[in-house]
Amino acid sequence: MLRTALRNVLAHKARLIMTALAVLLGVAFVSGTLVFAETTANAFRDASAQSLKGVAVSVRADQATSMDPAAPDTAGGEGGASGTALDAALAQKIRQLPGVASVRPTVHGQATLAGKDGRPVNADTNGQNLATNYLPGQHGKGGQDGKDSGHGKDSHYPLKEGRGPAAAGELALDAKTAAKAGYRIGDTVRLATDGPALTKKLVGIVSTDDPQVTAGATLTLFDTRTAQQLFHHPGQFDEIAVAASPGTDEYALTDRVQALLPKEGVRATSGAELAAEQSAQIAENTGYLAKTLLVFAGIALFVGVFLIANTFTMLIAQRSREIALLRAVGASRRQVVRSVLIEAALLGLVSSVGGFALGLGIAAAMGPLLNTTGAALPDGPLVITPAAPLSSLAVGVLVTVLAAWLPSRKAAKIAPVAALSSIDQAPPARTLRVRNVLGALLTGAGVLVMLYVSTLRTSKESNLMTAMFGAALTLGGVIVLAPLLSRPLITLAGKVTTRFFGVGGKLARQNALRNPRRTAATASALMIGLALITGLTVGAHSAQHAMAKEATQGLTADYKVNYSTARGLDADAPGKIARVPGVAAAAPLTTAQFDTRGQYAVITGTDPKAFGKAAQLDFRAGSLNDIGPGKIAVSDEFAKRAGLQIGATLDAKMGDGMDTGAAQKEHTTGRKGTAQQKKLTVVGIYAKTRTLDEALGTLTDVLPHSVTKQLDNVLVKAEPGRTAGLDRKIRAALGDSPLLKVRSQEQLIKDNNESVTTVLSMMYGLLGMAVVIAILGVVNTLAMSVFERTREIGMLRAIGLDRSGIRQMVRLESVVISLFGAVLGIGTGIFLAWSAGGLTTTSMQEYETVLPWERLGTFLVLALMIGVLAAIWPARRAARLNMLRSIQST
Amino acid sequence: MSQNATLTLGLKSPAGVAACATGLTKVYGEGETRVVALDSVTVEFGRGRFTAIMGPSGSGKSTLMHCMAGLDAISEGSARIGDTELSGLNDRQLTRLRREKIGFVFQAFNLLPTLDALENITLPMDIASSKPDQEWLELIVGTVGLSQRLRHRPSQLSGGQQQRVAVARALAARPEIVFADEPTGNLDSRSGAEVLGFLRESVRELGQTVVMVTHDPVAASYADRVVFLADGRVTDDLPAPTPEAVLDRMRHFDAKGRTS
């Protein structure tokens, strides 16, 4: 039987090409993901090992949450006890311990550079812009770290040019960063760490093998004191790294260090432990990435199943006489089935090997590709563990065998007597009744679940699971029901093709309907990809729509000014902006939490006069001008919620005493915050808008209670006709920090959309593989059709259909099948997106399903083009068939 | 002897020739594998006549039909359908010629399974995007006795009925000539007789020209004339054949074949 299977594979090479390609691509996706995940994890581990090299003990603030070494909290003042413990005195004490070779106290932060051209380097990825302290000199016993000796060198960052930064006005950059920003020694560098612009002189260029920097992050070095000032408090560090002298036990040393530390807030961790922690974290992160990618690889493979099943069904139909002969000469049913499955396994194996090779290429390309989108993955050699090829091959073989399993059952049912019948008539198609009933039940259940989901309004885990379950049911149901749906839909499409393309169109329609199962399977493959793509597109489009509304509703301002970090603008910013010629008004905005009458809310503080020019508020009672010290306006929604009317006085607790946002009672008993009681009078009620919170008061009332004691942003209204170039002038007036954002409404919408667009394009890319495999499926089906209908094609040619007519016929069949899949997919996708849309209400109150007609139209046109493209090769083959041989072929 | 007279007329008058071959040669392959399928065949097919081409397998009878019908390219010589010289026509022109001037009946699998009987019959006109002549169509459908089965799919028809649909299709577009390639090869004798009867009727009653390739003496006896082929050459021409006469000639062949 093995020999029969092998011969069969070899004999049907050409017919198996598409199938093999489908398996190959699916497996390539899987193996690419596995190898990529392994490679990335390894690179991260290397990076972490690099950063931990020579670290026997690390002393850090005890914050289990800030594991990411690149992004320590820069909130400053609220840093808690950690600030006080890690100081030079402690470093000195640790250094005196026996077994300590050296200590390295470091400060970490972020600094975004403005390039020489004024543009920020790595603008929107501040987390990638590393900053730390340059630590010159010997860090061993007797050294004097923490105090800059001026001309000492930091062995951690070898100098390539110039010297290390030694004064507040100096900095050093790594060579790559300097090149990227276009700075040379002696240049004045403009940069920002959290908000306002700073300028410092570039005195040194260092080299580093920090993998994050290699991957595209920038590195800025300050002298220790400046770094402490910028990122911390004077005299304090984020970490003290301890190197042990040879022969010292790391754990014993850790215990000794721990003994020196205060009871709370600081923790000493051995290097080994730290490495373990980090690699666990890395494994978790890359594992998550790999899982996400594998989901998409799974979808691609699932789509491939349809293609494989189609192919084997056809091969078995064609071979029915041969199989009957095998049965007649004594092969058992089981042997016949086994022979088919072995054939599938061989095909799966060969394709998987090719797929794994391609997967290596994908894995190698993925890192650099992701880095162009700002992922900052460290560099590293390709890592192939035995698990990757083994599981890839296993997946490929298993999927192929499973897909061939149902067709193989059909092979078993072929009666030996079929070998004797001279007429090679295909057995009459089994009725679809059972399938249709099952499909209707599945689809019905799926639709019901999704209709229930459409009434849900929270994105709880259980709701998401319900939605996924419903979506899977619906999709599965539509797949099972597809043969039934194919008749009306394809007949409809056939009417169009017949009208425009005459007999070719008619034949195309009928050919497409001839084998409803195969057509349905082919179209389903396309449907799956398109349903997911459509669903995501509709969701993303609707979300962008909602976000645009939330970002700009009621805003008449021309610009919104803020920092891209958590830090706010200084209170004098509006004044500075207002003085820019061309600015009509600059309205400061700040927010504070307040609660009254058991209702928790956020109040915005502003300058009512300027605010009136920068935003449109629809007052139901009172007016903007009535707002003054102690007098606030509230939204109608909040007024109703809290039972407030004009003239009502309320005792509000203002400030961040309840920063957990938890229940209202908490703050009365809970931790002491900066909350204060304040008497406020309601003088206005406005219609709720998405851009403004529940209440509006004066800046003087709100600012002292805001978290940052700073302005969240400033709304700028330009004088009529003077918006051109105003953003640059505003930037200049505020010191042109690289972190400053001066955005028009369009830019706000664009920025909001950007993240969604990025995610969406990634999804497109990932689902693209499924679509490509579906296209292969269409090609495969058409090639099979042409092969099966050789005689008909010959006859049609003989009675006068020319080559282009034959091509047209095949092409139209392809288009009809593709459009059928597209309509199913787009329809299902819209339904799923609509029904699951409500789940976003928690995070996006303005969310409503908005159909991106243009995009959906594009999908349909693409499906049409897919149809035309997929037909190229089969149509050519059909047109080139030798007429006489075709007619005479049996 | 009126049949004989017509035959003489058909042979003498060029106006009475529906198709003819002159020095028609067909060679397959090259060098070692070179096979001469037709060796300078000259033959005429009279208009309004039913001609059978007979010969043992490998005699070139099918090749002759394929070349005459524009299904296969000609190596040398000439083949004409009416006034149209086939050699030198490209694929497009040949397709057009087949569509407009020639009808076909093949041995089997003649019909498109997705079309019903009527759609199969009108298929050549659909391909040419021309309207069928309704009266003519009804006449033909009536003649082949399919009026009650026009909406049936081929799978719902018997083999004989299927072949009658094929005959109707060949006749429907009023081609200049109908070529039938072993039209009874897959049929039982009764169905075969029916189909042959219709072919003969179409010649007698409707004035159609039919050329039929067959190896069955009984089938050949339905024709007005039998042309015998052997080794790619015309070896004999029998007017007004009877099965016995045909069989006799064939035996004669076989004997010659064996002695040579």
PDB file of C-alpha atoms in Angstrom, chain A residues 606-690:
ATOM      1  CA  THR A 606     -10.434  76.350  32.745  1.00  0.00           C
ATOM      2  CA  ASP A 607     -10.581  80.018  31.943  1.00  0.00           C
ATOM      3  CA  PRO A 608     -14.258  80.343  30.985  1.00  0.00           C
ATOM      4  CA  LYS A 609     -13.682  83.297  28.714  1.00  0.00           C
ATOM      5  CA  ALA A 610     -11.035  81.639  26.594  1.00  0.00           C
ATOM      6  CA  PHE A 611     -12.835  78.334  26.779  1.00  0.00           C
ATOM      7  CA  GLY A 612     -15.881  79.925  25.173  1.00  0.00           C
ATOM      8  CA  LYS A 613     -13.820  80.647  22.114  1.00  0.00           C
ATOM      9  CA  ALA A 614     -12.143  77.246  21.927  1.00  0.00           C
ATOM     10  CA  ALA A 615     -15.099  75.004  22.537  1.00  0.00           C
ATOM     11  CA  GLN A 616     -18.798  74.911  21.995  1.00  0.00           C
ATOM     12  CA  LEU A 617     -20.952  74.082  24.972  1.00  0.00           C
ATOM     13  CA  ASP A 618     -24.675  73.798  24.704  1.00  0.00           C
ATOM     14  CA  PHE A 619     -26.009  75.290  27.940  1.00  0.00           C
ATOM     15  CA  ARG A 620     -29.394  74.058  29.076  1.00  0.00           C
ATOM     16  CA  ALA A 621     -29.419  76.574  31.931  1.00  0.00           C
ATOM     17  CA  GLY A 622     -27.109  79.377  32.875  1.00  0.00           C
ATOM     18  CA  SER A 623     -24.116  80.187  30.709  1.00  0.00           C
ATOM     19  CA  LEU A 624     -20.382  79.892  30.544  1.00  0.00           C
ATOM     20  CA  ASN A 625     -20.001  83.443  31.808  1.00  0.00           C
ATOM     21  CA  ASP A 626     -21.687  82.557  35.077  1.00  0.00           C
ATOM     22  CA  ILE A 627     -18.811  80.290  36.006  1.00  0.00           C
ATOM     23  CA  GLY A 628     -16.490  81.867  38.476  1.00  0.00           C
ATOM     24  CA  PRO A 629     -14.657  81.099  41.687  1.00  0.00           C
ATOM     25  CA  GLY A 630     -16.806  78.667  43.615  1.00  0.00           C
ATOM     26  CA  LYS A 631     -19.307  78.539  40.811  1.00  0.00           C
ATOM     27  CA  ILE A 632     -19.374  75.621  38.456  1.00  0.00           C
ATOM     28  CA  ALA A 633     -21.401  74.208  35.608  1.00  0.00           C
ATOM     29  CA  VAL A 634     -22.274  70.509  35.388  1.00  0.00           C
ATOM     30  CA  SER A 635     -23.347  68.285  32.560  1.00  0.00           C
ATOM     31  CA  ASP A 636     -27.027  67.463  32.305  1.00  0.00           C
ATOM     32  CA  GLU A 637     -26.238  63.816  32.675  1.00  0.00           C
ATOM     33  CA  PHE A 638     -24.338  64.398  35.925  1.00  0.00           C
ATOM     34  CA  ALA A 639     -26.953  66.849  37.184  1.00  0.00           C
ATOM     35  CA  LYS A 640     -29.531  64.149  36.803  1.00  0.00           C
ATOM     36  CA  ARG A 641     -27.338  61.518  38.347  1.00  0.00           C
ATOM     37  CA  ALA A 642     -26.513  63.619  41.384  1.00  0.00           C
ATOM     38  CA  GLY A 643     -29.868  65.411  41.545  1.00  0.00           C
ATOM     39  CA  LEU A 644     -28.423  68.866  40.999  1.00  0.00           C
ATOM     40  CA  GLN A 645     -30.233  71.990  39.915  1.00  0.00           C
ATOM     41  CA  ILE A 646     -29.227  75.541  39.225  1.00  0.00           C
ATOM     42  CA  GLY A 647     -28.365  77.231  42.456  1.00  0.00           C
ATOM     43  CA  ALA A 648     -27.650  74.013  44.285  1.00  0.00           C
ATOM     44  CA  THR A 649     -24.727  74.163  46.638  1.00  0.00           C
ATOM     45  CA  LEU A 650     -22.638  71.139  47.132  1.00  0.00           C
ATOM     46  CA  ASP A 651     -19.902  70.036  49.400  1.00  0.00           C
ATOM     47  CA  ALA A 652     -17.378  68.516  47.108  1.00  0.00           C
ATOM     48  CA  LYS A 653     -14.384  66.507  48.115  1.00  0.00           C
ATOM     49  CA  MET A 654     -11.736  67.514  45.655  1.00  0.00           C
ATOM     50  CA  GLY A 655      -8.399  65.979  44.903  1.00  0.00           C
ATOM     51  CA  ASP A 656      -6.882  62.573  44.512  1.00  0.00           C
ATOM     52  CA  GLY A 657      -7.937  61.112  47.816  1.00  0.00           C
ATOM     53  CA  MET A 658      -9.735  58.368  45.941  1.00  0.00           C
ATOM     54  CA  ASP A 659      -7.275  57.795  43.223  1.00  0.00           C
ATOM     55  CA  THR A 660      -8.184  54.167  43.044  1.00  0.00           C
ATOM     56  CA  GLY A 661     -11.431  55.286  41.553  1.00  0.00           C
ATOM     57  CA  ALA A 662     -13.125  52.818  43.815  1.00  0.00           C
ATOM     58  CA  ALA A 663     -16.336  53.099  45.733  1.00  0.00           C
ATOM     59  CA  GLN A 664     -17.317  56.411  47.167  1.00  0.00           C
ATOM     60  CA  LYS A 665     -17.094  55.420  50.801  1.00  0.00           C
ATOM     61  CA  GLU A 666     -13.506  54.372  50.526  1.00  0.00           C
ATOM     62  CA  HIS A 667     -12.035  57.810  50.871  1.00  0.00           C
ATOM     63  CA  THR A 668     -13.730  58.645  54.140  1.00  0.00           C
ATOM     64  CA  THR A 669     -12.063  55.789  55.909  1.00  0.00           C
ATOM     65  CA  GLY A 670      -9.200  55.039  53.547  1.00  0.00           C
ATOM     66  CA  ARG A 671      -5.759  56.452  53.093  1.00  0.00           C
ATOM     67  CA  LYS A 672      -5.150  60.062  53.575  1.00  0.00           C
ATOM     68  CA  GLY A 673      -5.033  61.873  50.304  1.00  0.00           C
ATOM     69  CA  THR A 674      -4.844  65.487  49.397  1.00  0.00           C
ATOM     70  CA  ALA A 675      -8.620  65.619  49.180  1.00  0.00           C
ATOM     71  CA  GLN A 676     -10.197  68.775  50.518  1.00  0.00           C
ATOM     72  CA  GLN A 677     -13.716  69.861  51.145  1.00  0.00           C
ATOM     73  CA  LYS A 678     -14.923  72.698  49.000  1.00  0.00           C
ATOM     74  CA  LYS A 679     -18.229  74.469  48.690  1.00  0.00           C
ATOM     75  CA  LEU A 680     -19.389  74.896  45.138  1.00  0.00           C
ATOM     76  CA  THR A 681     -22.518  76.386  43.614  1.00  0.00           C
ATOM     77  CA  VAL A 682     -24.043  75.077  40.404  1.00  0.00           C
ATOM     78  CA  VAL A 683     -24.632  78.006  38.064  1.00  0.00           C
ATOM     79  CA  GLY A 684     -24.981  76.237  34.738  1.00  0.00           C
ATOM     80  CA  ILE A 685     -26.027  72.984  33.185  1.00  0.00           C
ATOM     81  CA  TYR A 686     -24.691  71.975  29.774  1.00  0.00           C
ATOM     82  CA  ALA A 687     -25.445  69.156  27.396  1.00  0.00           C
ATOM     83  CA  LYS A 688     -22.956  66.372  27.905  1.00  0.00           C
ATOM     84  CA  THR A 689     -20.215  66.136  25.291  1.00  0.00           C
ATOM     85  CA  ARG A 690     -17.463  63.609  24.908  1.00  0.00           C
TER      86      ARG A 690
END
